[in-house]
Amino acid sequence: MVRFAPLARLPRTARWAVRVLITLLALALVLTLYGWWTVRRSYPQVGGRVSVPGLGADVTVLRDRWGVPQIYADSAEDLMRAQGYVHAQDRFWEMDFRRHITAGRLSELFGKTTLDTDKVVRTLGWRRVAERELPLLRPDTRRYLDSYAQGVNAWLSRHRDTATQSLEYSVLGLQRTGYHPEPWTAVDSLSWLKAMAWDLRSNMDEELGRALAATKVSPARADQLYPAYPYDRNPVIVPNGSGGRTGPAPRARALSPALTRVAAAIHAMPTMLGNGAPGLGSNSWVVSGARTNTGKPLLANDPHLAPQMPSIWYQAGLHCRRPSAACPFDVTGFTFSGVPGVIIGHNARIAWGFTNLGPDVTDLYLERVTGTTYEYRGRQEPLALRTEQIEVAGAKPATITVRSTRHGPLLSDVMTSARTAGNGAAVALRWTALDPGRTADAIVSLDTAGNWEQFRAAARSFEVPAQNLVYADVDGHIGYQAPGRIPIRTSGDGRWPAQGWTGAQEWKGYIPFDELPSTYDPPQGYIVTANNAATGPGYPRMLTRDWAYGYRAARITELVRRTPVMDAATMGRIQLDDRNGFAPTLVPHLLRVGSGPAVALLRGWDFTQPARSAPAAFYNAVYRHLLLRTFDDELPEDARPDGGDRWFEVLRNLLNRPDDPWWDDVRTPAKETRDDMLRLALKDAEAELRKRLGGDPAKWRWGDLHTLTLTNQTFGTSGIGPIEWLFNRGPLKLAGGDSLVDATGWNPQEGYQVDWVPSMRMVVDLADPNRSRWINLTGASGHAFADHYGDQAPLWARGDTIPMRSDPATIRREAAHTLTLVPSRSRG
C-alpha cells in the first residue's frame, strides 16, 4: 500500500485527527452535494421538448432572462393547458398549499398548528361556494378551467415523486410521510378567488373595531376614531356623492366576548391573506394622450398586499398565434398561479388595472341564540347545522359543527368549544363572497376585451371582490368603472354590527351595475384611484363610509397635475413617491414643544421618507409612540392603532382639541393634555432610537428600522433557523411608509418592519405596449435557490423595473430558453 508521505510523518494522534477531519469534510461534501441535488431535482425543464397529454398541437414557451414565460398556442384550450403546465413547473407547491387553505385542509399537512385556520375556512365554506359557482359560469370559461387543470395534471403525471415537485415536499416529509398531492380541479382554481375576496373584504375590520372600541368607551368616542372622509381636502374618483342613513350603535359592552371571538377568528387566518391590514389597497391611475409625450394614454398600477415568498403574482404572456374568435387571447400581465388567464395587464387593444373599491359588502349580525334556534322578529327559527370533519396530521380528526342563521355562519363559534358555543350572544357574517358568483367569467372577458363597451361588459361579471377598474386603449380613450355586488340595506349603513333579531337591517338587493360609479374620457385627462372615496356627497346609493382617507390619491393627483407632459418613466417615478402627507400637520407641533439634536432633524425636513433619511426615522418613531401613548390605555387590543391614514385624520382632529379626553392617560393620576403627550412621544422615540441605532441622531436611518424579510408562506416561520434560511430572503431596507404612495406599510403596535407592500408595479404605454415596464416582488420561481426565486426583489426594493414585452419578434430575440410542449402522440 502506498502511504501519503506527509501524513505518514505525522505523530499517530495527529494522523488520527487529520483522518477524522478528512472524513468529516468528505461527509460534509457528500451532504452538500446531496442537498444541492435534492434542491435542484424540482427545477423546471425550460428547454427542449416535453410531451403533454391533451394538447392538440405544439405549444411554444419562451422565457426571458427573468424566467417570465410567454406562451404561444394555436387554440385557446391548448393555451390554458400550457399555462397550467407552466404554473405547475414553477409554483406547484404554492398552488397545492393555497388549495389546502381554501378548502380548510391545512391540518392534513401541518397538524394541529393550523387547525384554527381550517376551522375558520370550513365555517365560511369557501370551497362549498366555489362548487356552486362552477355550474353558473359560461361554457367557454368552464372549458378553460378544465383545460388549465389538464395542464397541471399533465405536469403532475410526469412528477409523481414529490421530491421532484418542490423542496417543500422534502421538508414536509420530515414531519408527515406518505403525502401525495391530488389531481387539480376547476374548483381548486375558483376557490382561490374566495381567498382574494377575503384579503380585500372591505370594511368588516372597521365594523368590528368600531364595535370593540365601544365595549370600552362610549359609541360617540368610538366614532371619533372613524372620521368622515375629508371631501374638502382630498379627491374623489367620480365627483358625485355618497349618502345613506346611519345605523344605530349596538350596546356593545355585553357583546364583548362574542366580538372578541370574531376578532380571534380573523387573526387565525394566514398573514398572506392580509388579516384586514389597514394599508391593503392599491394605487392606479391613467392619463390621456393629451397629457403624454406620445399622444396616447399611460396606465400605472401597484396593488398593495401582504408580502410573501414567492410573490402572490406570476408574470406571463398568453398568445394565440393567430388571434380569432375561436382563439381570442393575446394578453400579457400578472396571473395567479392556480388560476387560468391574466388578472391585471394589457392585450393588443386595451390595458387595465385594479385597486380595491372597498364597498361595504360585509355585515356582522348580532344574534340571540337559544339551543338550536335563534330569534328573528319575535319568533324562534331553527339554526342551519352542518358537521365538518378536519383531518389532522399526527392526531385524531377534529369535528366542528357549523351553525348559521339567515344572515350567515356564526363566526363567533369558531374559537369556542362546542360546550360553550351554545346559548346567548353570537355573531353571524353576511358577505357577498359567500354567495356564488361569476368573477371567473370576468377574467376571461377582460383578457379578450377590445374596447370600452366590451370592458364594461366584462366588469358586469366582476362581482367579488369589488374593485376600481381603470382602463386605457390604443385609440386614446381612458375610463373608470366600479363593478361589484354591493348590497342595498333596508336601513342603516353597515358601520356597526346589526341587531339580527329585529329584522330591521336586512339586505334587499344589490346596486344595479348601471348605477355604479363610472367615467369615460373625463375632461381633466386623468383618473386617479387609491382606495379613496369613489363618489362625493350627492351619490344616491350607499357604497361605504369607510374609505381610505385620500392621502395617496391627493399626492398622485398633485404630481399628475404638475406634470403637463408625462412619459412612462414619469409614471414610474410617481409610484416611488415617498412624501408623508400627514407630517406637515404634525411636525410644527413637535417643533413647538420639543428641542435637542433629535428634534432638530425635523427642521427643514422635506417630509420624504427615503431609506437613508434620519428625519424619517425619528418622525415615524415619534408618530408610533404618540399613537401608543394616546390610545392604547383605553382601547382593547383589536381596536388599537394599527396604522393607516385613518389615524392621520384622527390625530389631525385631536391636535385642534388640546384637552380632549383621548390625550389623558387613564392609567395615571394626572390629567395629560395634547402637549404632554407630544413631549412624551418625543422622549420615547429618542430613547428608543438611541438604543437601537446609536447615540448620534444624524446617523439614524429609516431603512435600518423599516425592513422587509420576504417570508415563505409555509416554512418561513417554522422557528427552525436552517429551514427558514432555506426559504426566506432579506431583510431589505426600504423607503416609503404607511399611507404614502410608496406604500410600504407597518404596524405601530408591532414595530417598523414592513407588513404590506406594493406587491408589483406596472406601467403600460398604449403608444407601444412593448415599451411597457413591470416588476414583481420576488421572482417567477417558487423553488428555493432557483435563479428566479428572488431575482426581482433587489430591483423592486430599489424601485427599478424590467421590460414588459408583448411583441413576438422582441420576445423571440430576447428569449433565454425555448420549451416546446408537444401532444402526447408525438415523441417528446
mmCIF file of C-alpha atoms in Angstrom, residues 346-616:
data_model
loop_
_atom_site.group_PDB
_atom_site.id
_atom_site.type_symbol
_atom_site.label_atom_id
_atom_site.label_comp_id
_atom_site.label_asym_id
_atom_site.label_seq_id
_atom_site.Cartn_x
_atom_site.Cartn_y
_atom_site.Cartn_z
ATOM 1 C CA HIS A 346 -52.893 44.502 -21.288
ATOM 2 C CA ASN A 347 -53.782 42.889 -24.584
ATOM 3 C CA ALA A 348 -53.229 44.239 -28.091
ATOM 4 C CA ARG A 349 -56.017 46.810 -27.699
ATOM 5 C CA ILE A 350 -56.587 47.741 -24.048
ATOM 6 C CA ALA A 351 -54.884 47.891 -20.659
ATOM 7 C CA TRP A 352 -56.458 47.723 -17.225
ATOM 8 C CA GLY A 353 -55.565 47.889 -13.556
ATOM 9 C CA PHE A 354 -57.249 47.320 -10.194
ATOM 10 C CA THR A 355 -57.480 48.965 -6.825
ATOM 11 C CA ASN A 356 -59.802 47.893 -4.040
ATOM 12 C CA LEU A 357 -63.092 49.785 -4.216
ATOM 13 C CA GLY A 358 -63.749 48.846 -0.601
ATOM 14 C CA PRO A 359 -67.558 48.977 -0.567
ATOM 15 C CA ASP A 360 -69.381 47.677 2.471
ATOM 16 C CA VAL A 361 -70.122 44.118 1.357
ATOM 17 C CA THR A 362 -69.897 42.517 4.802
ATOM 18 C CA ASP A 363 -72.211 42.908 7.762
ATOM 19 C CA LEU A 364 -71.844 41.424 11.209
ATOM 20 C CA TYR A 365 -75.219 40.452 12.684
ATOM 21 C CA LEU A 366 -75.632 40.126 16.436
ATOM 22 C CA GLU A 367 -77.822 37.097 17.092
ATOM 23 C CA ARG A 368 -79.721 35.778 20.123
ATOM 24 C CA VAL A 369 -79.242 32.028 20.177
ATOM 25 C CA THR A 370 -81.153 29.537 22.309
ATOM 26 C CA GLY A 371 -80.372 25.857 21.865
ATOM 27 C CA THR A 372 -80.726 25.024 18.183
ATOM 28 C CA THR A 373 -82.752 28.168 17.418
ATOM 29 C CA TYR A 374 -82.241 31.914 17.123
ATOM 30 C CA GLU A 375 -84.596 34.843 17.489
ATOM 31 C CA TYR A 376 -85.906 36.676 14.425
ATOM 32 C CA ARG A 377 -88.744 39.187 14.548
ATOM 33 C CA GLY A 378 -90.142 37.780 17.779
ATOM 34 C CA ARG A 379 -90.040 34.112 16.694
ATOM 35 C CA GLN A 380 -87.539 31.308 17.142
ATOM 36 C CA GLU A 381 -86.128 29.978 13.869
ATOM 37 C CA PRO A 382 -84.009 26.837 13.546
ATOM 38 C CA LEU A 383 -80.283 27.243 13.104
ATOM 39 C CA ALA A 384 -78.907 25.630 9.967
ATOM 40 C CA LEU A 385 -76.423 22.982 11.135
ATOM 41 C CA ARG A 386 -73.722 21.067 9.328
ATOM 42 C CA THR A 387 -70.826 18.971 10.554
ATOM 43 C CA GLU A 388 -67.290 19.311 9.203
ATOM 44 C CA GLN A 389 -64.554 16.760 9.866
ATOM 45 C CA ILE A 390 -60.991 18.028 9.579
ATOM 46 C CA GLU A 391 -58.168 15.549 9.100
ATOM 47 C CA VAL A 392 -55.155 16.379 11.284
ATOM 48 C CA ALA A 393 -51.677 15.032 10.572
ATOM 49 C CA GLY A 394 -50.335 13.204 13.602
ATOM 50 C CA ALA A 395 -53.599 13.404 15.548
ATOM 51 C CA LYS A 396 -57.221 12.331 15.520
ATOM 52 C CA PRO A 397 -59.604 14.142 13.170
ATOM 53 C CA ALA A 398 -61.321 17.232 14.552
ATOM 54 C CA THR A 399 -65.065 17.650 14.151
ATOM 55 C CA ILE A 400 -66.820 21.012 14.232
ATOM 56 C CA THR A 401 -70.469 21.945 13.952
ATOM 57 C CA VAL A 402 -71.100 24.993 11.800
ATOM 58 C CA ARG A 403 -74.196 26.913 12.862
ATOM 59 C CA SER A 404 -75.793 29.501 10.596
ATOM 60 C CA THR A 405 -78.681 31.931 10.697
ATOM 61 C CA ARG A 406 -80.438 33.526 7.738
ATOM 62 C CA HIS A 407 -77.643 36.107 7.844
ATOM 63 C CA GLY A 408 -74.768 33.650 7.530
ATOM 64 C CA PRO A 409 -72.440 31.416 9.539
ATOM 65 C CA LEU A 410 -71.806 32.168 13.215
ATOM 66 C CA LEU A 411 -68.227 33.375 13.049
ATOM 67 C CA SER A 412 -68.151 33.762 16.825
ATOM 68 C CA ASP A 413 -68.385 29.964 17.135
ATOM 69 C CA VAL A 414 -65.011 29.260 15.569
ATOM 70 C CA MET A 415 -62.802 29.953 18.576
ATOM 71 C CA THR A 416 -65.248 28.417 21.059
ATOM 72 C CA SER A 417 -65.671 24.826 22.132
ATOM 73 C CA ALA A 418 -68.937 23.093 21.324
ATOM 74 C CA ARG A 419 -69.804 23.048 25.005
ATOM 75 C CA THR A 420 -69.610 26.821 25.400
ATOM 76 C CA ALA A 421 -70.845 27.973 21.992
ATOM 77 C CA GLY A 422 -74.474 27.166 22.825
ATOM 78 C CA ASN A 423 -76.726 29.960 24.077
ATOM 79 C CA GLY A 424 -76.580 33.741 24.271
ATOM 80 C CA ALA A 425 -74.984 36.350 22.051
ATOM 81 C CA ALA A 426 -73.437 35.221 18.784
ATOM 82 C CA VAL A 427 -72.174 36.982 15.651
ATOM 83 C CA ALA A 428 -73.100 35.938 12.105
ATOM 84 C CA LEU A 429 -71.329 37.103 8.961
ATOM 85 C CA ARG A 430 -73.241 38.236 5.877
ATOM 86 C CA TRP A 431 -70.797 38.587 2.979
ATOM 87 C CA THR A 432 -71.289 38.758 -0.765
ATOM 88 C CA ALA A 433 -68.443 36.276 -1.355
ATOM 89 C CA LEU A 434 -70.459 33.555 0.395
ATOM 90 C CA ASP A 435 -72.938 33.600 -2.484
ATOM 91 C CA PRO A 436 -71.830 32.006 -5.765
ATOM 92 C CA GLY A 437 -70.818 34.448 -8.484
ATOM 93 C CA ARG A 438 -69.252 34.809 -11.930
ATOM 94 C CA THR A 439 -65.937 36.576 -11.387
ATOM 95 C CA ALA A 440 -64.127 33.851 -13.348
ATOM 96 C CA ASP A 441 -66.164 34.873 -16.400
ATOM 97 C CA ALA A 442 -64.969 38.436 -15.918
ATOM 98 C CA ILE A 443 -61.299 37.418 -16.032
ATOM 99 C CA VAL A 444 -61.757 35.769 -19.434
ATOM 100 C CA SER A 445 -63.751 38.737 -20.738
ATOM 101 C CA LEU A 446 -61.202 41.300 -19.552
ATOM 102 C CA ASP A 447 -58.400 39.362 -21.235
ATOM 103 C CA THR A 448 -60.197 39.438 -24.565
ATOM 104 C CA ALA A 449 -61.947 42.852 -24.491
ATOM 105 C CA GLY A 450 -61.071 45.241 -27.298
ATOM 106 C CA ASN A 451 -62.884 48.480 -26.436
ATOM 107 C CA TRP A 452 -64.698 50.355 -23.670
ATOM 108 C CA GLU A 453 -68.039 48.668 -24.257
ATOM 109 C CA GLN A 454 -66.529 45.192 -24.058
ATOM 110 C CA PHE A 455 -64.517 46.221 -21.000
ATOM 111 C CA ARG A 456 -67.672 47.362 -19.203
ATOM 112 C CA ALA A 457 -69.437 44.165 -20.239
ATOM 113 C CA ALA A 458 -66.605 42.205 -18.617
ATOM 114 C CA ALA A 459 -66.874 44.328 -15.476
ATOM 115 C CA ARG A 460 -70.546 43.379 -15.070
ATOM 116 C CA SER A 461 -69.433 39.887 -14.079
ATOM 117 C CA PHE A 462 -66.690 41.073 -11.700
ATOM 118 C CA GLU A 463 -68.788 40.607 -8.591
ATOM 119 C CA VAL A 464 -66.361 39.796 -5.758
ATOM 120 C CA PRO A 465 -64.102 41.406 -4.657
ATOM 121 C CA ALA A 466 -65.468 44.745 -5.852
ATOM 122 C CA GLN A 467 -62.654 46.746 -7.444
ATOM 123 C CA ASN A 468 -61.903 50.091 -9.025
ATOM 124 C CA LEU A 469 -61.140 49.241 -12.664
ATOM 125 C CA VAL A 470 -59.085 51.743 -14.669
ATOM 126 C CA TYR A 471 -58.919 51.489 -18.446
ATOM 127 C CA ALA A 472 -56.949 52.779 -21.419
ATOM 128 C CA ASP A 473 -56.883 51.790 -25.082
ATOM 129 C CA VAL A 474 -54.716 52.225 -28.147
ATOM 130 C CA ASP A 475 -57.303 54.572 -29.695
ATOM 131 C CA GLY A 476 -56.568 57.107 -26.955
ATOM 132 C CA HIS A 477 -59.505 56.605 -24.591
ATOM 133 C CA ILE A 478 -59.355 56.292 -20.813
ATOM 134 C CA GLY A 479 -62.052 55.229 -18.367
ATOM 135 C CA TYR A 480 -63.051 54.025 -14.924
ATOM 136 C CA GLN A 481 -65.676 51.528 -13.801
ATOM 137 C CA ALA A 482 -66.671 50.371 -10.333
ATOM 138 C CA PRO A 483 -68.110 46.847 -10.533
ATOM 139 C CA GLY A 484 -69.235 44.504 -7.802
ATOM 140 C CA ARG A 485 -72.183 43.050 -5.953
ATOM 141 C CA ILE A 486 -72.906 45.788 -3.385
ATOM 142 C CA PRO A 487 -75.894 45.399 -1.064
ATOM 143 C CA ILE A 488 -78.816 47.769 -0.604
ATOM 144 C CA ARG A 489 -79.947 47.787 3.034
ATOM 145 C CA THR A 490 -83.436 48.354 4.375
ATOM 146 C CA SER A 491 -81.885 50.667 6.977
ATOM 147 C CA GLY A 492 -78.509 51.550 8.406
ATOM 148 C CA ASP A 493 -75.181 51.967 6.694
ATOM 149 C CA GLY A 494 -73.278 48.889 7.859
ATOM 150 C CA ARG A 495 -70.899 50.821 10.098
ATOM 151 C CA TRP A 496 -71.979 48.983 13.254
ATOM 152 C CA PRO A 497 -72.973 45.343 13.754
ATOM 153 C CA ALA A 498 -76.688 44.964 13.086
ATOM 154 C CA GLN A 499 -79.237 43.634 15.565
ATOM 155 C CA GLY A 500 -80.124 40.473 13.715
ATOM 156 C CA TRP A 501 -83.158 39.582 15.810
ATOM 157 C CA THR A 502 -85.056 42.735 14.813
ATOM 158 C CA GLY A 503 -85.125 42.121 11.053
ATOM 159 C CA ALA A 504 -84.773 45.890 10.597
ATOM 160 C CA GLN A 505 -81.365 45.926 8.852
ATOM 161 C CA GLU A 506 -81.659 43.405 6.041
ATOM 162 C CA TRP A 507 -80.255 43.268 2.525
ATOM 163 C CA LYS A 508 -82.991 43.819 -0.044
ATOM 164 C CA GLY A 509 -80.956 43.572 -3.248
ATOM 165 C CA TYR A 510 -77.849 44.933 -4.912
ATOM 166 C CA ILE A 511 -76.986 48.240 -6.547
ATOM 167 C CA PRO A 512 -77.658 47.905 -10.289
ATOM 168 C CA PHE A 513 -74.462 47.873 -12.340
ATOM 169 C CA ASP A 514 -75.509 50.896 -14.395
ATOM 170 C CA GLU A 515 -75.826 52.953 -11.192
ATOM 171 C CA LEU A 516 -72.262 52.218 -10.068
ATOM 172 C CA PRO A 517 -69.662 54.976 -10.493
ATOM 173 C CA SER A 518 -68.173 55.212 -13.979
ATOM 174 C CA THR A 519 -66.453 57.795 -16.162
ATOM 175 C CA TYR A 520 -65.118 57.825 -19.719
ATOM 176 C CA ASP A 521 -62.661 60.329 -21.172
ATOM 177 C CA PRO A 522 -63.084 62.857 -18.327
ATOM 178 C CA PRO A 523 -62.221 66.469 -19.264
ATOM 179 C CA GLN A 524 -59.249 66.709 -16.883
ATOM 180 C CA GLY A 525 -57.475 63.979 -18.858
ATOM 181 C CA TYR A 526 -56.629 61.694 -15.943
ATOM 182 C CA ILE A 527 -58.258 59.335 -13.425
ATOM 183 C CA VAL A 528 -56.685 58.505 -10.049
ATOM 184 C CA THR A 529 -57.798 55.689 -7.752
ATOM 185 C CA ALA A 530 -56.070 54.883 -4.479
ATOM 186 C CA ASN A 531 -58.870 53.427 -2.337
ATOM 187 C CA ASN A 532 -60.153 56.980 -1.804
ATOM 188 C CA ALA A 533 -63.834 57.849 -1.957
ATOM 189 C CA ALA A 534 -65.260 56.764 -5.291
ATOM 190 C CA THR A 535 -68.085 59.330 -5.174
ATOM 191 C CA GLY A 536 -68.990 62.569 -3.459
ATOM 192 C CA PRO A 537 -71.849 63.520 -1.100
ATOM 193 C CA GLY A 538 -74.546 63.615 -3.789
ATOM 194 C CA TYR A 539 -74.399 59.993 -4.866
ATOM 195 C CA PRO A 540 -77.783 58.396 -4.042
ATOM 196 C CA ARG A 541 -76.535 54.915 -3.074
ATOM 197 C CA MET A 542 -74.534 53.803 -0.055
ATOM 198 C CA LEU A 543 -71.201 52.289 -1.090
ATOM 199 C CA THR A 544 -69.390 52.712 2.232
ATOM 200 C CA ARG A 545 -68.350 55.308 4.771
ATOM 201 C CA ASP A 546 -65.049 53.551 5.472
ATOM 202 C CA TRP A 547 -62.877 54.705 2.581
ATOM 203 C CA ALA A 548 -59.162 55.173 2.800
ATOM 204 C CA TYR A 549 -58.781 58.875 3.527
ATOM 205 C CA GLY A 550 -57.311 60.005 0.231
ATOM 206 C CA TYR A 551 -53.732 60.943 1.167
ATOM 207 C CA ARG A 552 -52.227 58.757 -1.569
ATOM 208 C CA ALA A 553 -54.827 59.873 -4.093
ATOM 209 C CA ALA A 554 -54.188 63.528 -3.273
ATOM 210 C CA ARG A 555 -50.440 63.158 -3.721
ATOM 211 C CA ILE A 556 -50.755 61.270 -7.027
ATOM 212 C CA THR A 557 -53.215 63.871 -8.290
ATOM 213 C CA GLU A 558 -50.848 66.673 -7.295
ATOM 214 C CA LEU A 559 -47.931 65.043 -9.129
ATOM 215 C CA VAL A 560 -50.002 64.367 -12.256
ATOM 216 C CA ARG A 561 -51.335 67.931 -12.351
ATOM 217 C CA ARG A 562 -47.886 69.481 -12.014
ATOM 218 C CA THR A 563 -46.552 67.405 -14.945
ATOM 219 C CA PRO A 564 -48.185 68.647 -18.156
ATOM 220 C CA VAL A 565 -46.371 66.138 -20.382
ATOM 221 C CA MET A 566 -45.779 62.652 -18.999
ATOM 222 C CA ASP A 567 -43.954 59.553 -20.156
ATOM 223 C CA ALA A 568 -43.655 56.033 -18.756
ATOM 224 C CA ALA A 569 -40.615 56.995 -16.672
ATOM 225 C CA THR A 570 -42.614 59.803 -15.043
ATOM 226 C CA MET A 571 -45.369 57.354 -14.129
ATOM 227 C CA GLY A 572 -42.792 55.043 -12.587
ATOM 228 C CA ARG A 573 -41.271 57.850 -10.518
ATOM 229 C CA ILE A 574 -44.690 58.729 -9.123
ATOM 230 C CA GLN A 575 -45.095 55.133 -7.957
ATOM 231 C CA LEU A 576 -41.968 55.632 -5.811
ATOM 232 C CA ASP A 577 -43.028 58.933 -4.247
ATOM 233 C CA ASP A 578 -42.402 58.772 -0.500
ATOM 234 C CA ARG A 579 -43.652 62.118 0.815
ATOM 235 C CA ASN A 580 -45.564 61.751 4.086
ATOM 236 C CA GLY A 581 -48.886 63.546 3.733
ATOM 237 C CA PHE A 582 -49.514 63.945 7.477
ATOM 238 C CA ALA A 583 -46.054 65.084 8.556
ATOM 239 C CA PRO A 584 -46.665 68.751 7.560
ATOM 240 C CA THR A 585 -49.513 68.793 10.098
ATOM 241 C CA LEU A 586 -47.726 67.068 12.987
ATOM 242 C CA VAL A 587 -44.177 68.406 12.682
ATOM 243 C CA PRO A 588 -44.981 72.051 13.609
ATOM 244 C CA HIS A 589 -46.471 70.808 16.876
ATOM 245 C CA LEU A 590 -43.396 68.699 17.578
ATOM 246 C CA LEU A 591 -41.073 71.634 16.898
ATOM 247 C CA ARG A 592 -43.229 73.823 19.154
ATOM 248 C CA VAL A 593 -42.875 71.584 22.224
ATOM 249 C CA GLY A 594 -39.536 69.852 21.643
ATOM 250 C CA SER A 595 -35.839 70.672 21.459
ATOM 251 C CA GLY A 596 -32.474 68.966 21.165
ATOM 252 C CA PRO A 597 -30.480 67.290 18.382
ATOM 253 C CA ALA A 598 -33.119 64.678 17.588
ATOM 254 C CA VAL A 599 -35.901 67.251 17.244
ATOM 255 C CA ALA A 600 -33.552 69.401 15.164
ATOM 256 C CA LEU A 601 -33.656 66.690 12.480
ATOM 257 C CA LEU A 602 -37.209 67.820 11.704
ATOM 258 C CA ARG A 603 -36.256 71.442 10.979
ATOM 259 C CA GLY A 604 -36.148 71.861 7.218
ATOM 260 C CA TRP A 605 -37.183 68.265 6.568
ATOM 261 C CA ASP A 606 -38.946 67.901 3.208
ATOM 262 C CA PHE A 607 -41.276 65.188 4.633
ATOM 263 C CA THR A 608 -39.940 62.473 2.305
ATOM 264 C CA GLN A 609 -39.001 59.032 3.573
ATOM 265 C CA PRO A 610 -36.074 57.525 1.639
ATOM 266 C CA ALA A 611 -34.323 54.613 3.308
ATOM 267 C CA ARG A 612 -31.300 56.779 4.240
ATOM 268 C CA SER A 613 -33.338 59.510 5.921
ATOM 269 C CA ALA A 614 -32.582 60.352 9.552
ATOM 270 C CA PRO A 615 -35.582 62.718 9.922
ATOM 271 C CA ALA A 616 -37.929 59.987 8.616
#
